[in-house]
Tab-separated table of C-alpha atoms in Angstrom:
chain	number	residue	atom	x	y	z
A	1	UNK	CA	-111.165	99.318	101.552
A	2	UNK	CA	-114.162	97.824	103.296
A	3	UNK	CA	-117.293	97.401	101.188
A	4	UNK	CA	-119.602	96.108	103.903
A	5	UNK	CA	-121.371	98.481	106.274
A	6	UNK	CA	-120.262	96.554	109.340
A	7	UNK	CA	-122.262	98.702	111.751
A	8	UNK	CA	-125.472	97.802	109.933
A	9	UNK	CA	-124.584	94.122	109.660
A	10	UNK	CA	-123.596	93.896	113.335
A	11	UNK	CA	-126.830	95.659	114.250
A	12	UNK	CA	-128.814	93.121	112.227
A	13	UNK	CA	-126.941	90.242	113.877
A	14	UNK	CA	-127.536	91.699	117.347
A	15	UNK	CA	-131.230	92.383	116.740
A	16	UNK	CA	-131.740	88.881	115.430
A	17	UNK	CA	-129.285	87.077	117.713
A	18	UNK	CA	-131.789	84.281	118.220
A	19	UNK	CA	-131.751	83.683	114.460
A	20	UNK	CA	-128.080	84.499	113.847
A	21	UNK	CA	-127.221	80.964	112.631
A	22	UNK	CA	-129.970	81.180	109.998
A	23	UNK	CA	-128.842	84.673	108.982
A	24	UNK	CA	-125.239	83.519	108.672
A	25	UNK	CA	-126.403	80.553	106.573
A	26	UNK	CA	-128.400	82.911	104.341
A	27	UNK	CA	-125.265	85.019	103.890
A	28	UNK	CA	-123.278	81.889	103.042
A	29	UNK	CA	-125.933	80.921	100.480
A	30	UNK	CA	-125.616	84.372	98.872
A	31	UNK	CA	-121.846	83.970	98.691
A	32	UNK	CA	-122.140	80.460	97.269
A	33	UNK	CA	-124.536	81.702	94.565
A	34	UNK	CA	-122.228	84.552	93.471
A	35	UNK	CA	-120.201	82.667	90.822
A	36	UNK	CA	-123.388	81.355	89.217
A	37	UNK	CA	-124.976	84.825	89.352
A	38	UNK	CA	-121.923	86.364	87.688
A	39	UNK	CA	-122.007	83.735	84.943
A	40	UNK	CA	-125.740	84.301	84.404
A	41	UNK	CA	-125.264	88.065	84.293
A	42	UNK	CA	-122.522	87.749	81.684
A	43	UNK	CA	-124.705	85.355	79.682
A	44	UNK	CA	-127.760	87.648	79.850
A	45	UNK	CA	-125.707	90.652	78.784
A	46	UNK	CA	-124.056	88.762	75.921
A	47	UNK	CA	-127.448	87.658	74.588
A	48	UNK	CA	-129.101	91.050	75.127
A	49	UNK	CA	-131.611	89.629	77.634
A	50	UNK	CA	-132.438	92.873	79.448
A	51	UNK	CA	-135.408	91.448	81.389
A	52	UNK	CA	-133.393	88.709	83.088
A	53	UNK	CA	-130.463	91.116	83.529
A	54	UNK	CA	-132.696	93.552	85.415
A	55	UNK	CA	-134.292	90.801	87.521
A	56	UNK	CA	-130.938	89.360	88.540
A	57	UNK	CA	-129.454	92.761	89.358
A	58	UNK	CA	-132.579	93.620	91.363
A	59	UNK	CA	-132.296	90.357	93.310
A	60	UNK	CA	-128.595	90.924	94.047
A	61	UNK	CA	-129.220	94.542	95.044
A	62	UNK	CA	-132.039	93.672	97.442
A	63	UNK	CA	-130.294	90.713	99.036
A	64	UNK	CA	-126.996	92.437	99.615
A	65	UNK	CA	-128.414	95.849	100.593
A	66	UNK	CA	-130.202	94.138	103.468
A	67	UNK	CA	-126.924	92.904	104.955
A	68	UNK	CA	-124.914	96.096	104.526
A	69	UNK	CA	-123.229	95.634	101.133
A	70	UNK	CA	-123.981	99.255	100.258
A	71	UNK	CA	-121.477	99.692	97.426
A	72	UNK	CA	-122.602	96.490	95.711
A	73	UNK	CA	-126.258	97.509	96.045
A	74	UNK	CA	-125.444	100.952	94.636
A	75	UNK	CA	-123.628	99.506	91.622
A	76	UNK	CA	-126.334	96.885	91.028
A	77	UNK	CA	-128.946	99.635	91.068
A	78	UNK	CA	-126.956	101.734	88.572
A	79	UNK	CA	-126.563	98.756	86.207
A	80	UNK	CA	-130.234	97.890	86.632
A	81	UNK	CA	-131.216	101.441	85.663
A	82	UNK	CA	-128.860	101.396	82.683
A	83	UNK	CA	-130.392	98.145	81.506
A	84	UNK	CA	-133.927	99.435	82.102
A	85	UNK	CA	-133.146	102.418	79.886
A	86	UNK	CA	-132.307	99.972	77.084
A	87	UNK	CA	-128.692	101.110	77.187
A	88	UNK	CA	-125.928	98.571	76.999
A	89	UNK	CA	-123.788	98.005	80.055
A	90	UNK	CA	-120.138	98.670	79.275
A	91	UNK	CA	-117.496	96.021	79.838
A	92	UNK	CA	-115.760	98.354	82.325
A	93	UNK	CA	-118.979	98.849	84.305
A	94	UNK	CA	-119.571	95.101	84.368
A	95	UNK	CA	-115.996	94.355	85.488
A	96	UNK	CA	-116.260	97.025	88.197
A	97	UNK	CA	-119.508	95.452	89.402
A	98	UNK	CA	-118.017	91.946	89.395
A	99	UNK	CA	-114.985	93.210	91.347
A	100	UNK	CA	-117.192	94.801	94.034
A	101	UNK	CA	-119.417	91.680	94.067
A	102	UNK	CA	-116.419	89.410	94.693
A	103	UNK	CA	-114.920	91.816	97.233
A	104	UNK	CA	-118.259	91.946	99.092
A	105	UNK	CA	-118.433	88.152	99.130
A	106	UNK	CA	-114.862	87.873	100.437
A	107	UNK	CA	-115.541	90.367	103.201
A	108	UNK	CA	-118.812	88.656	104.136
A	109	UNK	CA	-117.006	85.292	104.226
A	110	UNK	CA	-114.503	86.745	106.712
A	111	UNK	CA	-117.354	88.061	108.851
A	112	UNK	CA	-119.111	84.678	108.774
A	113	UNK	CA	-115.915	82.916	109.832
A	114	UNK	CA	-115.365	85.377	112.672
A	115	UNK	CA	-118.977	85.005	113.828
A	116	UNK	CA	-118.659	81.214	113.706
A	117	UNK	CA	-115.470	81.247	115.795
A	118	UNK	CA	-117.083	83.593	118.333
A	119	UNK	CA	-120.223	81.451	118.481
A	120	UNK	CA	-118.177	78.283	118.974
A	121	UNK	CA	-116.152	79.895	121.768
A	122	UNK	CA	-119.340	81.092	123.429
A	123	UNK	CA	-120.922	77.659	123.059
A	124	UNK	CA	-117.853	75.939	124.524
A	125	UNK	CA	-117.933	78.307	127.513
A	126	UNK	CA	-121.625	77.648	128.058
A	127	UNK	CA	-121.135	73.899	127.733
A	128	UNK	CA	-118.250	73.882	130.216
A	129	UNK	CA	-120.257	76.003	132.651
A	130	UNK	CA	-123.257	73.719	132.257
A	131	UNK	CA	-121.089	70.636	132.768
A	132	UNK	CA	-119.599	72.213	135.885
A	133	UNK	CA	-123.100	72.829	137.265
A	134	UNK	CA	-124.139	69.245	136.533
A	135	UNK	CA	-121.054	67.881	138.273
A	136	UNK	CA	-121.477	70.132	141.298
A	137	UNK	CA	-125.125	69.128	141.694
A	138	UNK	CA	-124.280	65.425	141.280
A	139	UNK	CA	-126.573	65.242	138.245
A	140	UNK	CA	-126.187	62.022	136.266
A	141	UNK	CA	-126.721	63.973	133.031
A	142	UNK	CA	-123.072	64.976	133.462
A	143	UNK	CA	-122.076	61.486	132.282
A	144	UNK	CA	-123.887	61.941	128.974
A	145	UNK	CA	-122.498	65.421	128.523
A	146	UNK	CA	-118.955	64.184	129.124
A	147	UNK	CA	-119.434	61.434	126.539
A	148	UNK	CA	-120.847	63.882	123.985
A	149	UNK	CA	-118.022	66.377	124.543
A	150	UNK	CA	-115.098	63.998	124.990
A	151	UNK	CA	-113.092	65.502	122.132
A	152	UNK	CA	-113.577	69.070	123.384
A	153	UNK	CA	-112.655	68.042	126.922
A	154	UNK	CA	-109.499	66.314	125.638
A	155	UNK	CA	-108.546	69.543	123.865
A	156	UNK	CA	-109.378	71.656	126.909
A	157	UNK	CA	-107.344	69.696	129.463
A	158	UNK	CA	-103.834	68.309	129.595
A	159	UNK	CA	-103.693	64.620	128.717
A	160	UNK	CA	-103.115	63.391	132.302
A	161	UNK	CA	-105.883	65.636	133.652
A	162	UNK	CA	-108.283	64.526	130.922
A	163	UNK	CA	-107.646	60.844	131.729
A	164	UNK	CA	-108.134	61.495	135.434
A	165	UNK	CA	-111.270	63.551	134.757
A	166	UNK	CA	-112.846	60.802	132.625
A	167	UNK	CA	-111.956	58.218	135.287
A	168	UNK	CA	-113.536	60.331	138.034
A	169	UNK	CA	-116.726	60.774	136.014
A	170	UNK	CA	-116.824	57.042	135.224
A	171	UNK	CA	-116.492	56.310	138.963
A	172	UNK	CA	-119.239	58.899	139.637
A	173	UNK	CA	-116.853	60.977	141.730
A	174	UNK	CA	-118.417	64.183	140.460
A	175	UNK	CA	-116.958	66.382	143.231
A	176	UNK	CA	-113.352	65.542	142.280
A	177	UNK	CA	-114.202	65.807	138.557
A	178	UNK	CA	-115.673	69.277	139.201
A	179	UNK	CA	-112.526	70.343	141.070
A	180	UNK	CA	-110.396	69.241	138.134
A	181	UNK	CA	-112.632	70.902	135.517
A	182	UNK	CA	-112.671	74.081	137.625
A	183	UNK	CA	-108.968	74.655	136.831
A	184	UNK	CA	-109.805	74.899	133.132
A	185	UNK	CA	-112.783	77.223	133.371
A	186	UNK	CA	-112.256	80.611	131.615
A	187	UNK	CA	-112.918	82.723	134.730
A	188	UNK	CA	-113.085	80.384	137.689
A	189	UNK	CA	-114.463	81.927	140.855
A	190	UNK	CA	-111.823	82.526	143.521
A	191	UNK	CA	-111.871	79.939	146.252
A	192	UNK	CA	-111.983	81.036	149.851
A	193	UNK	CA	-109.037	78.846	150.960
């Protein structure tokens, strides 16, 4: 069972694509704070601290509702209302909330990992395309880019091709280096030969 409204979260990520890394970091911060929030909630409930209980539940509800954790927000709201009515929150209700909280965090963690992998793949494609352009235009910046991305280039190419590629760049034979890199591009344009 999915507990995250993925359509809403994907919409948020698309609308704020320029700030997606910050949004993903905010989500990671929420996940990282979950164990501490659960411990605080249990402590507040054990000591009968309804004010802090309500504040914490309100904070969790607002933060997670924004990113599509609808079920968690719904349960946080119900517990918040119970606490506001000076009624005690049952152990079953608390355990149900904690279960949904942890499930929401696990699902969000999977989404963050997927987004990170997709972003890295997109970045690698852009970097390779940019490097190709630099090589084709005989731009000396290609040397710096090759040095900065040596590990990625070693992973991209076979070992003999990588050695040859680095040698060609070092000798400033950018045309031959571009030909070699071209073979490893995701969708290389078809040559007319």
